[in-house]
Amino acid sequence: DDLRDFAYRLGIELFESRRREGIISPLVSFVFDEADEFIPQQLERDSSYARSAWIAEMLARRGRKFGIGLAIVSQRPARVEKNVLSQCNTQVILKTTNPHDVKAIVSSVEGLTTGAVDEIQRLPIGMAVVSGLPIHAPIFVEIRVRETRHGGKGAEVVNEKKKSFGFFHMK
């Protein structure tokens, strides 16, 4: 709830200050990672979900004219509010196999052929389908390997050199 409230307050402050001042530069991007948690399809009225979804939809519809871009990232597009998905100009789609998610992608991405839909379900790691402006038809692209340090590394549970498991030593 706190993160959704923060997203709402930050988004509304950014949007209103730029609208009031007529500012369009510098361009900024507002990114919702795990968008299904912030912009859910099924809203609980008067909840933090409703507030964060409302600001995301506002930024999707009206943010561009004030230099605010919106990026949404989700592994479950079927759970993301359809009005927000439909406002996305560019989509980068990685392998998706869940039938509900594939259906959500097909309904929000213009120009996907039956063959492209089939390919989305079989994409290898590192490949994606990109669709949207200014591309006239979806294209397949290779995503390069990350060049930065991964900050989300989990704790080492088994240390092979010390043969330890957590805080237990194995013999």
PDB file of C-alpha atoms in Angstrom:
ATOM      1  CA  ASP A   1       0.000   0.000   0.000  1.00  0.00           C
ATOM      2  CA  ASP A   2       2.816   2.415   0.844  1.00  0.00           C
ATOM      3  CA  LEU A   3       4.510   1.931  -2.538  1.00  0.00           C
ATOM      4  CA  ARG A   4       1.219   2.390  -4.406  1.00  0.00           C
ATOM      5  CA  ASP A   5       0.500   5.555  -2.395  1.00  0.00           C
ATOM      6  CA  PHE A   6       4.019   6.812  -3.111  1.00  0.00           C
ATOM      7  CA  ALA A   7       3.591   6.144  -6.851  1.00  0.00           C
ATOM      8  CA  TYR A   8       0.288   8.028  -6.805  1.00  0.00           C
ATOM      9  CA  ARG A   9       1.695  11.035  -4.935  1.00  0.00           C
ATOM     10  CA  LEU A  10       4.854  11.208  -7.045  1.00  0.00           C
ATOM     11  CA  GLY A  11       2.907  10.832 -10.286  1.00  0.00           C
ATOM     12  CA  ILE A  12       0.278  13.438  -9.436  1.00  0.00           C
ATOM     13  CA  GLU A  13       2.908  15.919  -8.226  1.00  0.00           C
ATOM     14  CA  LEU A  14       4.982  15.448 -11.361  1.00  0.00           C
ATOM     15  CA  PHE A  15       1.971  15.730 -13.677  1.00  0.00           C
ATOM     16  CA  GLU A  16       0.367  18.720 -11.920  1.00  0.00           C
ATOM     17  CA  SER A  17       3.610  20.699 -11.610  1.00  0.00           C
ATOM     18  CA  ARG A  18       4.388  20.235 -15.300  1.00  0.00           C
ATOM     19  CA  ARG A  19       0.799  21.018 -16.333  1.00  0.00           C
ATOM     20  CA  ARG A  20       0.728  24.149 -14.155  1.00  0.00           C
ATOM     21  CA  GLU A  21       4.069  25.414 -15.475  1.00  0.00           C
ATOM     22  CA  GLY A  22       3.638  24.168 -19.050  1.00  0.00           C
ATOM     23  CA  ILE A  23       6.942  22.290 -18.745  1.00  0.00           C
ATOM     24  CA  ILE A  24       7.817  19.662 -21.337  1.00  0.00           C
ATOM     25  CA  SER A  25      11.577  19.511 -20.853  1.00  0.00           C
ATOM     26  CA  PRO A  26      13.540  17.694 -19.627  1.00  0.00           C
ATOM     27  CA  LEU A  27      11.729  14.547 -20.663  1.00  0.00           C
ATOM     28  CA  VAL A  28      11.142  12.083 -17.839  1.00  0.00           C
ATOM     29  CA  SER A  29      10.005   8.474 -17.718  1.00  0.00           C
ATOM     30  CA  PHE A  30       7.748   7.095 -15.020  1.00  0.00           C
ATOM     31  CA  VAL A  31       8.339   3.344 -14.750  1.00  0.00           C
ATOM     32  CA  PHE A  32       5.999   0.858 -13.110  1.00  0.00           C
ATOM     33  CA  ASP A  33       7.877  -2.413 -12.627  1.00  0.00           C
ATOM     34  CA  GLU A  34       5.616  -5.306 -11.601  1.00  0.00           C
ATOM     35  CA  ALA A  35       2.812  -3.206 -13.120  1.00  0.00           C
ATOM     36  CA  ASP A  36       0.159  -5.764 -12.208  1.00  0.00           C
ATOM     37  CA  GLU A  37       0.765  -4.771  -8.555  1.00  0.00           C
ATOM     38  CA  PHE A  38       0.295  -1.045  -9.234  1.00  0.00           C
ATOM     39  CA  ILE A  39      -2.150  -1.011 -12.157  1.00  0.00           C
ATOM     40  CA  PRO A  40      -4.348  -4.075 -11.645  1.00  0.00           C
ATOM     41  CA  GLN A  41      -7.206  -5.024 -13.949  1.00  0.00           C
ATOM     42  CA  GLN A  42      -9.531  -5.706 -11.014  1.00  0.00           C
ATOM     43  CA  LEU A  43      -9.638  -2.635  -8.785  1.00  0.00           C
ATOM     44  CA  GLU A  44     -10.626  -2.516  -5.150  1.00  0.00           C
ATOM     45  CA  ARG A  45     -12.565   0.750  -4.936  1.00  0.00           C
ATOM     46  CA  ASP A  46     -11.124   3.446  -2.647  1.00  0.00           C
ATOM     47  CA  SER A  47      -7.874   1.543  -2.241  1.00  0.00           C
ATOM     48  CA  SER A  48      -4.222   2.262  -2.916  1.00  0.00           C
ATOM     49  CA  TYR A  49      -4.694   0.082  -6.024  1.00  0.00           C
ATOM     50  CA  ALA A  50      -7.311   2.484  -7.375  1.00  0.00           C
ATOM     51  CA  ARG A  51      -5.100   5.541  -6.758  1.00  0.00           C
ATOM     52  CA  SER A  52      -1.960   4.107  -8.363  1.00  0.00           C
ATOM     53  CA  ALA A  53      -3.974   2.772 -11.324  1.00  0.00           C
ATOM     54  CA  TRP A  54      -5.658   6.150 -11.764  1.00  0.00           C
ATOM     55  CA  ILE A  55      -2.362   8.050 -11.978  1.00  0.00           C
ATOM     56  CA  ALA A  56      -0.895   5.463 -14.347  1.00  0.00           C
ATOM     57  CA  GLU A  57      -3.873   5.851 -16.661  1.00  0.00           C
ATOM     58  CA  MET A  58      -3.629   9.651 -16.449  1.00  0.00           C
ATOM     59  CA  LEU A  59       0.065   9.547 -17.353  1.00  0.00           C
ATOM     60  CA  ALA A  60      -0.618   7.086 -20.179  1.00  0.00           C
ATOM     61  CA  ARG A  61      -3.324   9.308 -21.677  1.00  0.00           C
ATOM     62  CA  ARG A  62      -2.039  12.814 -21.005  1.00  0.00           C
ATOM     63  CA  GLY A  63       1.573  12.650 -19.836  1.00  0.00           C
ATOM     64  CA  ARG A  64       3.228  12.809 -23.257  1.00  0.00           C
ATOM     65  CA  LYS A  65       2.149  16.391 -23.906  1.00  0.00           C
ATOM     66  CA  PHE A  66       4.012  17.422 -20.739  1.00  0.00           C
ATOM     67  CA  GLY A  67       7.146  15.397 -21.499  1.00  0.00           C
ATOM     68  CA  ILE A  68       6.274  12.468 -19.229  1.00  0.00           C
ATOM     69  CA  GLY A  69       6.761   8.996 -20.645  1.00  0.00           C
ATOM     70  CA  LEU A  70       5.237   5.920 -19.054  1.00  0.00           C
ATOM     71  CA  ALA A  71       6.825   2.487 -19.072  1.00  0.00           C
ATOM     72  CA  ILE A  72       5.063  -0.526 -17.644  1.00  0.00           C
ATOM     73  CA  VAL A  73       6.794  -3.841 -17.018  1.00  0.00           C
ATOM     74  CA  SER A  74       4.927  -6.981 -16.099  1.00  0.00           C
ATOM     75  CA  GLN A  75       5.247 -10.723 -16.383  1.00  0.00           C
ATOM     76  CA  ARG A  76       1.443 -10.908 -16.210  1.00  0.00           C
ATOM     77  CA  PRO A  77      -0.048  -8.488 -18.783  1.00  0.00           C
ATOM     78  CA  ALA A  78      -3.516 -10.062 -18.358  1.00  0.00           C
ATOM     79  CA  ARG A  79      -3.577  -8.612 -14.846  1.00  0.00           C
ATOM     80  CA  VAL A  80      -2.737  -5.044 -15.962  1.00  0.00           C
ATOM     81  CA  GLU A  81      -5.519  -2.499 -16.560  1.00  0.00           C
ATOM     82  CA  LYS A  82      -6.492  -2.697 -20.244  1.00  0.00           C
ATOM     83  CA  ASN A  83      -6.909   1.079 -20.679  1.00  0.00           C
ATOM     84  CA  VAL A  84      -3.270   1.567 -19.708  1.00  0.00           C
ATOM     85  CA  LEU A  85      -2.030  -1.273 -21.939  1.00  0.00           C
ATOM     86  CA  SER A  86      -3.945   0.168 -24.893  1.00  0.00           C
ATOM     87  CA  GLN A  87      -2.176   3.537 -24.505  1.00  0.00           C
ATOM     88  CA  CYS A  88       1.310   2.042 -24.825  1.00  0.00           C
ATOM     89  CA  ASN A  89       2.897   3.138 -28.107  1.00  0.00           C
ATOM     90  CA  THR A  90       5.703   0.591 -28.077  1.00  0.00           C
ATOM     91  CA  GLN A  91       5.690  -2.941 -26.725  1.00  0.00           C
ATOM     92  CA  VAL A  92       8.675  -5.177 -26.076  1.00  0.00           C
ATOM     93  CA  ILE A  93       7.367  -8.712 -25.655  1.00  0.00           C
ATOM     94  CA  LEU A  94       9.439 -11.589 -24.353  1.00  0.00           C
ATOM     95  CA  LYS A  95       8.430 -15.248 -24.272  1.00  0.00           C
ATOM     96  CA  THR A  96       4.876 -15.546 -22.959  1.00  0.00           C
ATOM     97  CA  THR A  97       3.065 -18.864 -22.640  1.00  0.00           C
ATOM     98  CA  ASN A  98       0.129 -18.240 -20.310  1.00  0.00           C
ATOM     99  CA  PRO A  99      -2.998 -18.183 -22.541  1.00  0.00           C
ATOM    100  CA  HIS A 100      -4.552 -15.267 -20.623  1.00  0.00           C
ATOM    101  CA  ASP A 101      -1.380 -13.200 -20.985  1.00  0.00           C
ATOM    102  CA  VAL A 102      -1.071 -14.041 -24.688  1.00  0.00           C
ATOM    103  CA  LYS A 103      -4.693 -12.953 -25.198  1.00  0.00           C
ATOM    104  CA  ALA A 104      -4.024  -9.653 -23.387  1.00  0.00           C
ATOM    105  CA  ILE A 105      -0.983  -9.036 -25.583  1.00  0.00           C
ATOM    106  CA  VAL A 106      -2.891  -9.797 -28.785  1.00  0.00           C
ATOM    107  CA  SER A 107      -5.723  -7.446 -27.808  1.00  0.00           C
ATOM    108  CA  SER A 108      -3.359  -4.565 -26.975  1.00  0.00           C
ATOM    109  CA  VAL A 109      -0.778  -4.886 -29.783  1.00  0.00           C
ATOM    110  CA  GLU A 110      -1.795  -3.862 -33.280  1.00  0.00           C
ATOM    111  CA  GLY A 111      -0.457  -5.788 -36.240  1.00  0.00           C
ATOM    112  CA  LEU A 112       0.368  -9.095 -34.576  1.00  0.00           C
ATOM    113  CA  THR A 113      -0.153 -11.919 -37.028  1.00  0.00           C
ATOM    114  CA  THR A 114      -1.122 -15.449 -36.029  1.00  0.00           C
ATOM    115  CA  GLY A 115       2.444 -16.507 -36.795  1.00  0.00           C
ATOM    116  CA  ALA A 116       3.881 -13.803 -34.530  1.00  0.00           C
ATOM    117  CA  VAL A 117       1.543 -14.872 -31.729  1.00  0.00           C
ATOM    118  CA  ASP A 118       2.768 -18.455 -32.096  1.00  0.00           C
ATOM    119  CA  GLU A 119       6.386 -17.255 -32.062  1.00  0.00           C
ATOM    120  CA  ILE A 120       5.845 -15.264 -28.827  1.00  0.00           C
ATOM    121  CA  GLN A 121       5.103 -18.548 -27.098  1.00  0.00           C
ATOM    122  CA  ARG A 122       8.341 -20.108 -28.407  1.00  0.00           C
ATOM    123  CA  LEU A 123      10.820 -17.233 -28.138  1.00  0.00           C
ATOM    124  CA  PRO A 124      14.236 -18.291 -26.850  1.00  0.00           C
ATOM    125  CA  ILE A 125      15.919 -16.403 -24.009  1.00  0.00           C
ATOM    126  CA  GLY A 126      17.330 -13.132 -25.322  1.00  0.00           C
ATOM    127  CA  MET A 127      14.810 -12.698 -28.138  1.00  0.00           C
ATOM    128  CA  ALA A 128      11.827 -10.320 -28.145  1.00  0.00           C
ATOM    129  CA  VAL A 129       9.107  -8.996 -30.406  1.00  0.00           C
ATOM    130  CA  VAL A 130       8.985  -5.191 -30.680  1.00  0.00           C
ATOM    131  CA  SER A 131       5.850  -3.518 -31.923  1.00  0.00           C
ATOM    132  CA  GLY A 132       4.570   0.033 -32.072  1.00  0.00           C
ATOM    133  CA  LEU A 133       5.562   3.453 -33.307  1.00  0.00           C
ATOM    134  CA  PRO A 134       7.490   4.070 -35.556  1.00  0.00           C
ATOM    135  CA  ILE A 135       7.655   0.393 -36.563  1.00  0.00           C
ATOM    136  CA  HIS A 136       5.053  -0.513 -39.199  1.00  0.00           C
ATOM    137  CA  ALA A 137       4.995  -4.232 -38.371  1.00  0.00           C
ATOM    138  CA  PRO A 138       6.240  -6.202 -35.357  1.00  0.00           C
ATOM    139  CA  ILE A 139       9.900  -7.196 -35.600  1.00  0.00           C
ATOM    140  CA  PHE A 140      12.004  -9.794 -33.808  1.00  0.00           C
ATOM    141  CA  VAL A 141      15.077  -8.462 -32.007  1.00  0.00           C
ATOM    142  CA  GLU A 142      17.893  -9.914 -29.961  1.00  0.00           C
ATOM    143  CA  ILE A 143      18.393  -8.377 -26.523  1.00  0.00           C
ATOM    144  CA  ARG A 144      22.070  -7.999 -25.661  1.00  0.00           C
ATOM    145  CA  VAL A 145      23.505  -9.420 -22.463  1.00  0.00           C
ATOM    146  CA  ARG A 146      23.471  -6.995 -19.536  1.00  0.00           C
ATOM    147  CA  GLU A 147      26.667  -4.983 -19.183  1.00  0.00           C
ATOM    148  CA  THR A 148      25.979  -3.712 -15.660  1.00  0.00           C
ATOM    149  CA  ARG A 149      26.245  -5.516 -12.341  1.00  0.00           C
ATOM    150  CA  HIS A 150      23.058  -7.306 -11.348  1.00  0.00           C
ATOM    151  CA  GLY A 151      21.805  -5.754  -8.118  1.00  0.00           C
ATOM    152  CA  GLY A 152      19.140  -8.350  -7.358  1.00  0.00           C
ATOM    153  CA  LYS A 153      21.456 -11.211  -6.494  1.00  0.00           C
ATOM    154  CA  GLY A 154      20.087 -13.513  -3.830  1.00  0.00           C
ATOM    155  CA  ALA A 155      21.931 -14.750  -0.793  1.00  0.00           C
ATOM    156  CA  GLU A 156      24.292 -17.659  -1.320  1.00  0.00           C
ATOM    157  CA  VAL A 157      22.638 -20.632   0.334  1.00  0.00           C
ATOM    158  CA  VAL A 158      25.168 -23.348  -0.457  1.00  0.00           C
ATOM    159  CA  ASN A 159      28.845 -22.501  -0.518  1.00  0.00           C
ATOM    160  CA  GLU A 160      30.607 -25.282  -2.447  1.00  0.00           C
ATOM    161  CA  LYS A 161      34.098 -24.304  -1.226  1.00  0.00           C
ATOM    162  CA  LYS A 162      33.165 -24.408   2.451  1.00  0.00           C
ATOM    163  CA  LYS A 163      30.521 -27.113   1.986  1.00  0.00           C
ATOM    164  CA  SER A 164      28.198 -25.122   4.185  1.00  0.00           C
ATOM    165  CA  PHE A 165      24.452 -24.711   3.965  1.00  0.00           C
ATOM    166  CA  GLY A 166      23.345 -21.402   5.375  1.00  0.00           C
ATOM    167  CA  PHE A 167      24.919 -21.352   8.828  1.00  0.00           C
ATOM    168  CA  PHE A 168      25.239 -25.162   9.062  1.00  0.00           C
ATOM    169  CA  HIS A 169      28.531 -26.780   8.181  1.00  0.00           C
ATOM    170  CA  MET A 170      28.247 -29.991   6.120  1.00  0.00           C
ATOM    171  CA  LYS A 171      30.850 -32.768   6.384  1.00  0.00           C
TER     172      LYS A 171
END
